[in-house]
XYZ file of C-alpha atoms in Angstrom:
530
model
C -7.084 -9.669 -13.801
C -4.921 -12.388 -12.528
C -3.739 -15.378 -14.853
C -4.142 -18.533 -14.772
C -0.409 -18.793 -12.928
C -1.561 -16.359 -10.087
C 0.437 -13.311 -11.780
C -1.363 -10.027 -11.222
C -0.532 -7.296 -13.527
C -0.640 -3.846 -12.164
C -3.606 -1.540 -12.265
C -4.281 0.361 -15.275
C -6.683 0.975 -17.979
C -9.499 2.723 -15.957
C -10.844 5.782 -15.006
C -9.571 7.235 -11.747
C -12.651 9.150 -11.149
C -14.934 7.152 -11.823
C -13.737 3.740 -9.576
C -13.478 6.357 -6.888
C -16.963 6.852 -5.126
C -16.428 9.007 -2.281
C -14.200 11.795 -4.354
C -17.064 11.119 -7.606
C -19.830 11.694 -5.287
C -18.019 14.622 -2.868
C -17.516 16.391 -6.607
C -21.342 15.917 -7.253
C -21.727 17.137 -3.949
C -19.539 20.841 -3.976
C -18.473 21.103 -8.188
C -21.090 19.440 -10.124
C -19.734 21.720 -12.847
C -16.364 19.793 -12.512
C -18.023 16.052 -12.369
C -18.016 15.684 -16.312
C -14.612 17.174 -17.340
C -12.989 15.547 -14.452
C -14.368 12.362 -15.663
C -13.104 12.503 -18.834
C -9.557 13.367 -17.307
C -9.999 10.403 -15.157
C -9.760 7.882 -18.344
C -7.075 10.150 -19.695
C -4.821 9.627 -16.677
C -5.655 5.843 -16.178
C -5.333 4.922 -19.644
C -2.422 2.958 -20.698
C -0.308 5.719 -22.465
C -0.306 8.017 -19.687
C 0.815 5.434 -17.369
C 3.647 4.650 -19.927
C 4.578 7.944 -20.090
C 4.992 8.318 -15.993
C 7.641 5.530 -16.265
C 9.395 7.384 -19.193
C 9.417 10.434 -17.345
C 10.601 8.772 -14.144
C 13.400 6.446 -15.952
C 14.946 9.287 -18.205
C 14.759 12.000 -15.911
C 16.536 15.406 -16.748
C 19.384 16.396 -18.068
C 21.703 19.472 -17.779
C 23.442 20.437 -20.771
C 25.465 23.288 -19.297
C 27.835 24.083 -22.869
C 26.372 24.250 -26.419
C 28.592 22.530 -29.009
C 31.060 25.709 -29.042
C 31.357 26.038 -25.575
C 28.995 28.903 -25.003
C 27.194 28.845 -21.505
C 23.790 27.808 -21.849
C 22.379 25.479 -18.953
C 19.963 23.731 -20.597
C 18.292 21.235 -19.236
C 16.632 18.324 -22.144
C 13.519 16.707 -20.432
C 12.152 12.963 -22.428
C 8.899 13.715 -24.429
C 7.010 12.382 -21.710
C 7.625 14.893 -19.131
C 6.283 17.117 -21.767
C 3.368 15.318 -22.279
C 2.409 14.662 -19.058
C 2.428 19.027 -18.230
C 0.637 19.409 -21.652
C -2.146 17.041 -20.265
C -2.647 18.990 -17.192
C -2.099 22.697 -17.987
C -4.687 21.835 -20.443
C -6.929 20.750 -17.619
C -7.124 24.685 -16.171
C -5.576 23.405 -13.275
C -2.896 26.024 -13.168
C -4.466 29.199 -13.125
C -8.073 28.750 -13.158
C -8.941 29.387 -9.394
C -7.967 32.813 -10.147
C -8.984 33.402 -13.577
C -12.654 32.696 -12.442
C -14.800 32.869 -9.416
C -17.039 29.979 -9.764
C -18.362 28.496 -6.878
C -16.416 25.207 -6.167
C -13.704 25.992 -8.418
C -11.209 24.628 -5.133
C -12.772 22.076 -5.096
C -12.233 21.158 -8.756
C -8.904 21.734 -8.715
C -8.046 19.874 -5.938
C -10.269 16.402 -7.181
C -7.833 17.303 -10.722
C -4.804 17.780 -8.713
C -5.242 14.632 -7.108
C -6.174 12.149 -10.019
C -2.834 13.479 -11.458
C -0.743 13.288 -8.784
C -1.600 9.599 -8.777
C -0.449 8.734 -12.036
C 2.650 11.312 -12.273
C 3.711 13.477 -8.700
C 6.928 15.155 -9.982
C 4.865 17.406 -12.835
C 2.517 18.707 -9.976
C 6.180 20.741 -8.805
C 6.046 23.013 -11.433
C 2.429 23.789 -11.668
C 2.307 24.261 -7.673
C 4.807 26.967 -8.252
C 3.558 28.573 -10.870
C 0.074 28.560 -9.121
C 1.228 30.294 -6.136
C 3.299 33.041 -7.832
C -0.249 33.961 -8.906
C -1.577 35.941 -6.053
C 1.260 37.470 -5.424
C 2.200 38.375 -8.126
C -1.212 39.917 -8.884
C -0.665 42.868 -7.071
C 2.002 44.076 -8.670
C -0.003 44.937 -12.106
C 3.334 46.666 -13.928
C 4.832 42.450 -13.178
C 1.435 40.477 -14.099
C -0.490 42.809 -16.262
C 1.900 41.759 -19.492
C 1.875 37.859 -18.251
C -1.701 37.741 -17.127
C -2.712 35.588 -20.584
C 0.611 33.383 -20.160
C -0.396 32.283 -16.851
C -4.214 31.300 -17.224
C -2.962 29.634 -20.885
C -4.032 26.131 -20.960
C -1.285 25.186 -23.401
C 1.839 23.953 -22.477
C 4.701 25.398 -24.215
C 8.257 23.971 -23.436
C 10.383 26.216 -25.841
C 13.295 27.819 -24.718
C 12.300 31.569 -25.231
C 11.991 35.653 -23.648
C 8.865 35.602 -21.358
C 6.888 37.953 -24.111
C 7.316 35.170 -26.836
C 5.927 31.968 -24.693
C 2.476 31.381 -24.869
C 2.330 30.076 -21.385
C 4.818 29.974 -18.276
C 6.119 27.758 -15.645
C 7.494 29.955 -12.186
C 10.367 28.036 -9.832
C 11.224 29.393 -6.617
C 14.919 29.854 -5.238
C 15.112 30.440 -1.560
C 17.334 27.692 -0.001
C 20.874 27.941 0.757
C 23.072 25.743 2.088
C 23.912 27.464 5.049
C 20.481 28.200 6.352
C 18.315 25.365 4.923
C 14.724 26.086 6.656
C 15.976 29.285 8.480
C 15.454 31.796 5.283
C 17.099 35.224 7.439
C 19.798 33.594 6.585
C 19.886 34.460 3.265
C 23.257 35.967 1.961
C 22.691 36.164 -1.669
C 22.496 40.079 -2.036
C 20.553 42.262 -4.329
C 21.854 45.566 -5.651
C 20.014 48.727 -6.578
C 20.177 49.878 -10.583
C 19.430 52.935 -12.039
C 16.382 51.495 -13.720
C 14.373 50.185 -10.384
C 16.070 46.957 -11.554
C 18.430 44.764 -9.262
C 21.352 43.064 -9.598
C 21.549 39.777 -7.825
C 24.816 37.764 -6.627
C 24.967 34.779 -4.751
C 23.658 31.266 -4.331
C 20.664 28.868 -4.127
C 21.246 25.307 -2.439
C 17.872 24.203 -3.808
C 16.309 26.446 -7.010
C 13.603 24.522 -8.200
C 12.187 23.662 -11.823
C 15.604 25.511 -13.064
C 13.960 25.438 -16.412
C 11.237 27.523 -15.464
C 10.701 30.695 -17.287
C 11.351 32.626 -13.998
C 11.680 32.409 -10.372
C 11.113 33.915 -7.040
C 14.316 34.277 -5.314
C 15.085 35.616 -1.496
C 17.687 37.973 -1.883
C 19.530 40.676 0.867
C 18.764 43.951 0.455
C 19.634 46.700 3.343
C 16.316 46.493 4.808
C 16.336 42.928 5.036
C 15.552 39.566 3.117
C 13.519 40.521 0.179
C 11.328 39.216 -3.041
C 12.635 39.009 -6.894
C 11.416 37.792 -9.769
C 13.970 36.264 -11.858
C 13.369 35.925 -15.253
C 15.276 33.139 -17.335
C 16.004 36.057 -20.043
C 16.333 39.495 -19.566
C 13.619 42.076 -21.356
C 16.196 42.475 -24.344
C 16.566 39.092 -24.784
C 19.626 38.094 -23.581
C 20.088 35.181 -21.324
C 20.111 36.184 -17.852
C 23.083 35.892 -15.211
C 21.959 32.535 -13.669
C 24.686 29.376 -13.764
C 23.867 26.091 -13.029
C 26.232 24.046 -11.308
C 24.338 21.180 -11.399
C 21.011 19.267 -10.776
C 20.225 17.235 -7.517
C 20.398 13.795 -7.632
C 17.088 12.880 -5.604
C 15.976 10.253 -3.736
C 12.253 10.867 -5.745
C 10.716 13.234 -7.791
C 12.898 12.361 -10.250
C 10.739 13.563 -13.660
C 11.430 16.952 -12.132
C 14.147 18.541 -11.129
C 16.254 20.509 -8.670
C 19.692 22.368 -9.320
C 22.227 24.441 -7.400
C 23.062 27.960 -8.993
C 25.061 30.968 -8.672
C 23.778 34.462 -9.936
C 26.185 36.779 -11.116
C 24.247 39.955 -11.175
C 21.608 38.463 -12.906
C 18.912 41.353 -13.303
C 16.003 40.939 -11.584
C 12.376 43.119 -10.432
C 11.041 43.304 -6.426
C 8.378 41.883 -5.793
C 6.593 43.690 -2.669
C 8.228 45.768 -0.037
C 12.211 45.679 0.700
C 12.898 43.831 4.093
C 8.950 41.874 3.429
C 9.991 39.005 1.220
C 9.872 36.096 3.821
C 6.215 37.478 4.610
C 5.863 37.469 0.584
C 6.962 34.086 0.085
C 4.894 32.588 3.702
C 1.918 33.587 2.013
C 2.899 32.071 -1.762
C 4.072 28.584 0.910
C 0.233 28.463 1.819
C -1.009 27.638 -1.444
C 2.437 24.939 -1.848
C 1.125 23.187 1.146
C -1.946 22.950 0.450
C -0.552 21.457 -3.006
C 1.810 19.145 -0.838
C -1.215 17.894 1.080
C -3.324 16.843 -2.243
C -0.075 15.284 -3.284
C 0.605 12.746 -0.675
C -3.693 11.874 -0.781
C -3.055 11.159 -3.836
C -0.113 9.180 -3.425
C -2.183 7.399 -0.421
C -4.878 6.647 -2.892
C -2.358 5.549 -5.825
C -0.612 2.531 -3.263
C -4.264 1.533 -1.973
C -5.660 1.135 -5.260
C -2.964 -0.891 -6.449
C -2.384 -3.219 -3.381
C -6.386 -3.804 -3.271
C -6.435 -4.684 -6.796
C -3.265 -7.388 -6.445
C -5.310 -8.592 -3.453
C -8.284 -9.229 -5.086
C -6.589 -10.650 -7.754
C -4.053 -13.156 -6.196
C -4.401 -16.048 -4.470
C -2.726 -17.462 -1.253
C -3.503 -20.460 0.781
C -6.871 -21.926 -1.048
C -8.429 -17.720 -1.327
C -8.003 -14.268 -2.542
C -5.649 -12.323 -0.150
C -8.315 -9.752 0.290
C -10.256 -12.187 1.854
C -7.779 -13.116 4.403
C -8.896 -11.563 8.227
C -5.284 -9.931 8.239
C -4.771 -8.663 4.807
C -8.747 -7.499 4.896
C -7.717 -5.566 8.135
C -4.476 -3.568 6.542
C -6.212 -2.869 3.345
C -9.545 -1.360 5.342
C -6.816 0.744 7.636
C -5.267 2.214 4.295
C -8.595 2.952 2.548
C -9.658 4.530 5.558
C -6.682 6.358 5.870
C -7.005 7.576 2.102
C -10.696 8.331 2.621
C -9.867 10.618 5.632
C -6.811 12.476 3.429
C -9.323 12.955 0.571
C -11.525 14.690 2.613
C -9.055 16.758 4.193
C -8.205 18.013 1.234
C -10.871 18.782 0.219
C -12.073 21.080 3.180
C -8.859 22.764 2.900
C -9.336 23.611 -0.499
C -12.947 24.992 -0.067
C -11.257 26.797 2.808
C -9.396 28.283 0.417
C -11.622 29.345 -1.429
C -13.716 30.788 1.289
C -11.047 32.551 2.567
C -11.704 30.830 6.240
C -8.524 31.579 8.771
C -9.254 28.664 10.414
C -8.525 26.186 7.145
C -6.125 28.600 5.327
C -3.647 29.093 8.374
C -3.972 26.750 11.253
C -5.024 23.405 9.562
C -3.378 23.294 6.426
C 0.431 23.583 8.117
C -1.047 20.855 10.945
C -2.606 18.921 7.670
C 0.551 19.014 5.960
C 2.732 17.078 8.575
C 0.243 14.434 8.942
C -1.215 13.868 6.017
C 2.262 13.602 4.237
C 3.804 11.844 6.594
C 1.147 9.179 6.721
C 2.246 9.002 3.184
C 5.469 7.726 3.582
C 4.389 4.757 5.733
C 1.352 3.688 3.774
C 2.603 3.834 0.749
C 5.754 1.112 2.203
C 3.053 -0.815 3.490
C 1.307 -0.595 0.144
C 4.666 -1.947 -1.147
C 4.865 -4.556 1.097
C 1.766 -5.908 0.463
C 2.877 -6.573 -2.818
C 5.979 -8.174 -1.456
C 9.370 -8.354 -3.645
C 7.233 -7.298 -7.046
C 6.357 -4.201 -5.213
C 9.728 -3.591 -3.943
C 11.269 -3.715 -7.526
C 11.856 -0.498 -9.811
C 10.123 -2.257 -12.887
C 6.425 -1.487 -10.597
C 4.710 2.136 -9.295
C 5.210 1.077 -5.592
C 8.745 1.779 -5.402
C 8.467 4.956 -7.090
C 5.345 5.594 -4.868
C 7.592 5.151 -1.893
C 10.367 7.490 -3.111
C 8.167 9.929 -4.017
C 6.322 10.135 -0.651
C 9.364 11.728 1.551
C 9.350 14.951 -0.802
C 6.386 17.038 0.571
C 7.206 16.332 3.746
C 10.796 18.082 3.074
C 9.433 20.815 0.886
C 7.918 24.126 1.819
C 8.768 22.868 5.667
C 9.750 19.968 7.563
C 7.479 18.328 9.927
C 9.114 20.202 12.755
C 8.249 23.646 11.123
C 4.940 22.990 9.998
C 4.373 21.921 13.983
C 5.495 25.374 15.057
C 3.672 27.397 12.314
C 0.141 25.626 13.956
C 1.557 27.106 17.407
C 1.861 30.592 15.913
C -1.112 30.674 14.116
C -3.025 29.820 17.527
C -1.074 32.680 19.042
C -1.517 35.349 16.203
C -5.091 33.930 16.343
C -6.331 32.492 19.164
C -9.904 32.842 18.802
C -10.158 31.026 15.284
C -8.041 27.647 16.844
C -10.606 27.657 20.150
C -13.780 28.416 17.849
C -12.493 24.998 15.425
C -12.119 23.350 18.466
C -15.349 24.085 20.003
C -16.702 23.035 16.757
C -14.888 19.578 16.789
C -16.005 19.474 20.607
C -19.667 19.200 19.422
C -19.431 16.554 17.806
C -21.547 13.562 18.606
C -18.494 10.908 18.945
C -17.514 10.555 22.593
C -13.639 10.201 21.464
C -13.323 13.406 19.411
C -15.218 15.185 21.940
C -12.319 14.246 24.051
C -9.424 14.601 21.809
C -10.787 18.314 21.447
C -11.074 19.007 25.265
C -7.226 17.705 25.497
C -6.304 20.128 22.675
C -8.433 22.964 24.447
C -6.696 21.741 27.458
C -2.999 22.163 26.081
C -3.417 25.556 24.001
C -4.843 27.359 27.050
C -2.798 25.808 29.407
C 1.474 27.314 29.830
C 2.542 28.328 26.623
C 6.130 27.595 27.659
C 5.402 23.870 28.132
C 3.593 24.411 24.789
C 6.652 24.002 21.926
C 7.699 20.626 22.680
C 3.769 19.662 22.160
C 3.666 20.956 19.216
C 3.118 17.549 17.127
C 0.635 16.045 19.754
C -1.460 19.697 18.879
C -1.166 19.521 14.909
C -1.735 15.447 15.479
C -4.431 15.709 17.460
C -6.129 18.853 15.117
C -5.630 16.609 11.946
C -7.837 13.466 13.230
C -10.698 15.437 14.896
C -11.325 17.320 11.607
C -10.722 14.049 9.972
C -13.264 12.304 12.053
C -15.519 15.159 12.025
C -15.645 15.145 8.296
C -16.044 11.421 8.016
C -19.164 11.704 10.220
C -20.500 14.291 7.995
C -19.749 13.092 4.901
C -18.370 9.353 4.627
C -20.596 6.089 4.987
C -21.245 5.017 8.863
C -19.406 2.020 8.165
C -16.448 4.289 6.917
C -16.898 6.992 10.063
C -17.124 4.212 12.263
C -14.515 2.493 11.712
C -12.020 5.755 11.321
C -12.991 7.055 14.985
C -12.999 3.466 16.737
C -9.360 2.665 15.886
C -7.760 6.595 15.658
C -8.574 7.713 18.511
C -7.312 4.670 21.506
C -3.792 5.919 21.723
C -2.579 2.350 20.141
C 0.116 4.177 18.236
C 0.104 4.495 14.164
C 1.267 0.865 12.843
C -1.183 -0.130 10.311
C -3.323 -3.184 11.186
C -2.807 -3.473 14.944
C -6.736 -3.051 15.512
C -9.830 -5.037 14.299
C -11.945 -2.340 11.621
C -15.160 -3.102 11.952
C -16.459 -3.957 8.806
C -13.431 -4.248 6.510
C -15.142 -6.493 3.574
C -17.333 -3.675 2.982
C -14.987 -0.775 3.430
C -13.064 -2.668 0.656
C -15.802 -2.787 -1.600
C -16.182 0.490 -1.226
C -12.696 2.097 -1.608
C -12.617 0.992 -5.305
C -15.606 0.370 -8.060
C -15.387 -1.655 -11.233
């Protein structure tokens, strides 16, 4: 509510599901199971406390504590109360392991709609959970490694003590595949894995980037003979003892800055395989999947997090005689982010019943396309978002500028924009049929310019694949908005679908609020209840 000298205070206090109509009634729609818990969730995250405890988390980020008091090695890393907190709240949510502990229709769905009310209160404690979410699968068919951790992972408590993995009562998984000299290129690797008597390994070498360093365990590339390979690296060995792992020292990032990063050695810290020798980038491709799926709901919710709060300071604050949301060019930006929140949301959502469908055509070819765009779009909404708010968005003491440094992140991690772009062209070419099928799908549709936009596409993947590479973007772009468009038809208001096709799809570039959208006072009323 703004005062009576024009200040508005930032949004918070309400529930994040339920001043969201298109996610509350899209949950009604595909988990009605998940409507009421969710809810309840939704109040949990918007209320005042939670919010205080993001800025904790964010303000007093880690610390690495690499000597105890005697000078014994023991690279811990202290965390502020919040950051606890905030993974108490959602492990307790079932948002970790519950798509696999359960197979209730819609259960995707319900994790995603979680995923993404948290993620726009709090985006760094959504690292750890992704991990330990996609170690799941994989490491489910190893029974001798997940049998005796089966009840840690599907816990819904959140326990932060420093302990063996048989005396926690729930676990977090980090990943460690980055080094410095390959970066994205992972057969690379030259950390090396040795052979024991036991069926255990011995691992030396480095990681650039080993996230969540305080995880329980890890998945770690490694060199064996037969190739690049899968460990899991447990932060204590099975009789107790603190395993090989040094940590030289944690990132200093741009964002995420609750969570956090590290470089480490391993001197022969003892580790199991995890699949077949030589297999472990195929291991870890399918584990990045589920990550970038995670990365997508991530920067929708960071998409919804800026609109929300630059709607509500527009409504709020006055400029010139009026409101600035009723201003024909502030009514125009604000539409073009809520549309381009709406379309993310929905996105999301798709891929994540894809998911749980087990359709090729969501699981492999859009989410990597999805990915780059809809994380990328995050970055420059979220700075417009910022700007709308003008200096007091730009300052540190407001969400928007931790909005803004948190939006580069899943664009970096689990594959750049460039890589995500080539993984679309070979999952055409491993499958070509499911990529023509989705676009004959999105070439029935009854809007003249996505009709196009998938000819083009049809066009360009059956045309030279030589000439295809450096198209790459254009084919993931153009994928992104005609499923986009196509699910706004189906499922958003014809106000909403409207105005997403008539300004994405004239070639008019991607600044925000170039174009006219049709409508915008209502699109506005729509984006946010309450």
């Amino acid at each position: 509510m703004a005062t009576a000298d024009n200040l508005v205070d930032e949004w918070v206090g309400h529930n994040l599901l339920a001043t969201d109509p298109a996610l509350l009634a899209a949950l009604r729609q595909a988990a009605p199971q998940a409507v009421e818990p969710l809810t309840r969730y939704g109040a949990e995250l918007g209320s005042p406390d939670t919010a205080q405890w993001a800025r904790d988390a964010n303000r007093h980020g880690p610390q690495l504590r690499q000597l105890d008091a005697r000078g014994r090695r023991i690279d811990v890393i202290d965390f502020h109360p919040s950051w606890h907190a905030l993974l108490a709240l959602y492990r307790r949510q079932g948002l970790v392991g519950d798509v696999f502990a359960t197979d209730t229709a819609g259960r995707w769905t319900a994790f995603a709609a979680g995923c993404y009310l948290h993620g726009q209160v709090e985006a760094g404690s959504l690292c750890p959970a992704t991990m330990t979410q996609a170690a799941i699968p994989v490491l489910a068919r190893q029974p001798e490694l997940f049998a005796p951790l089966r009840e840690q992972f599907f816990s819904r408590v959140h326990d932060p003590r420093e302990a063996p993995l048989a005396d926690k009562a729930s676990i977090w998984v980090g990943m460690g595949m980055t080094e410095k000299q390959g970066g994205s290129d992972l057969r690379r690797v030259t950390t090396h894995a040795t052979a024991q008597a036991d069926g255990s390994y011995a691992i030396t070498g480095h990681k650039w980037f080993f996230s969540a360093p305080s995880s329980d365990a890890h998945l770690v590339l490694a060199r064996t003979e037969a190739g690049p390979t899968c460990f899991w690296l447990p932060r204590y060995t099975p009789d107790g003892a603190r395993n090989a792992i040094q940590v030289l020292r944690l990132k200093d990032k741009l964002g995420n800055r609750s969570n956090c990063s590290s470089e480490v050695e391993f001197h022969g810290a003892w580790a199991r395989r995890v699949g077949d020798e030589g297999r472990g980038i195929p291991t870890l491709i399918e584990m990045a999947g589920y990550t970038r799926l995670n990365c997508v709901i991530g920067s929708a919710a960071l998409l919804r997090a800026g609109l929300v709060q630059a709607l509500h300071n527009a409504r709020e604050r006055h400029a010139f005689g009026r409101a600035l949301a009723e201003q024909p060019l502030m009514q125009t930006v604000l539409a073009d982010l809520a549309l381009e929140s709406e379309a993310a949301m929905r996105l999301m959502l798709r891929l994540a019943r894809g998911f749980e469908q087990g359709e090729a055509a969501w699981q492999r070819l859009m989410t990597p396309a999805a990915k780059l765009w809809v994380c990328k779009r995050a970055i420059e909404c979220t700075g417009e978002a910022m700007e709308l708010l003008g200096g007091n968005g730009y300052v540190e003491d407001g969400v928007l500028a931790r909005l803004y440094r948190e939006a580069p992140v899943n664009s970096i991690w689990e594959g750049s924009g460039n890589v995500m772009a080539l993984d679309v062209l070979r999952a055409v070419a491993r499958e070509p049929d499911v990529a023509l099928d989705l676009l004959a799908g999105f070439a029935a549709s009854p809007d003249a310019p996505v009709r196009a936009e998938a000819t083009q596409l049809q066009r360009l993947l059956t045309g030279d694949p030589a000439a295809l590479e450096s198209q790459a973007r254009r084919v993931a772009q153009g994928l992104v908005l005609c499923a986009q468009a196509v699910l706004m038809r189906e499922e958003a208001s014809e106000a909403a679908a409207d105005a997403f096709i008539t300004t994405r799809f004239n070639g008019d570039g991607r600044l925000l609020g170039t174009q006219p959208v049709p409508q915008s006072a209502r699109l506005l009323a729509d984006a946010l209840a309450g």
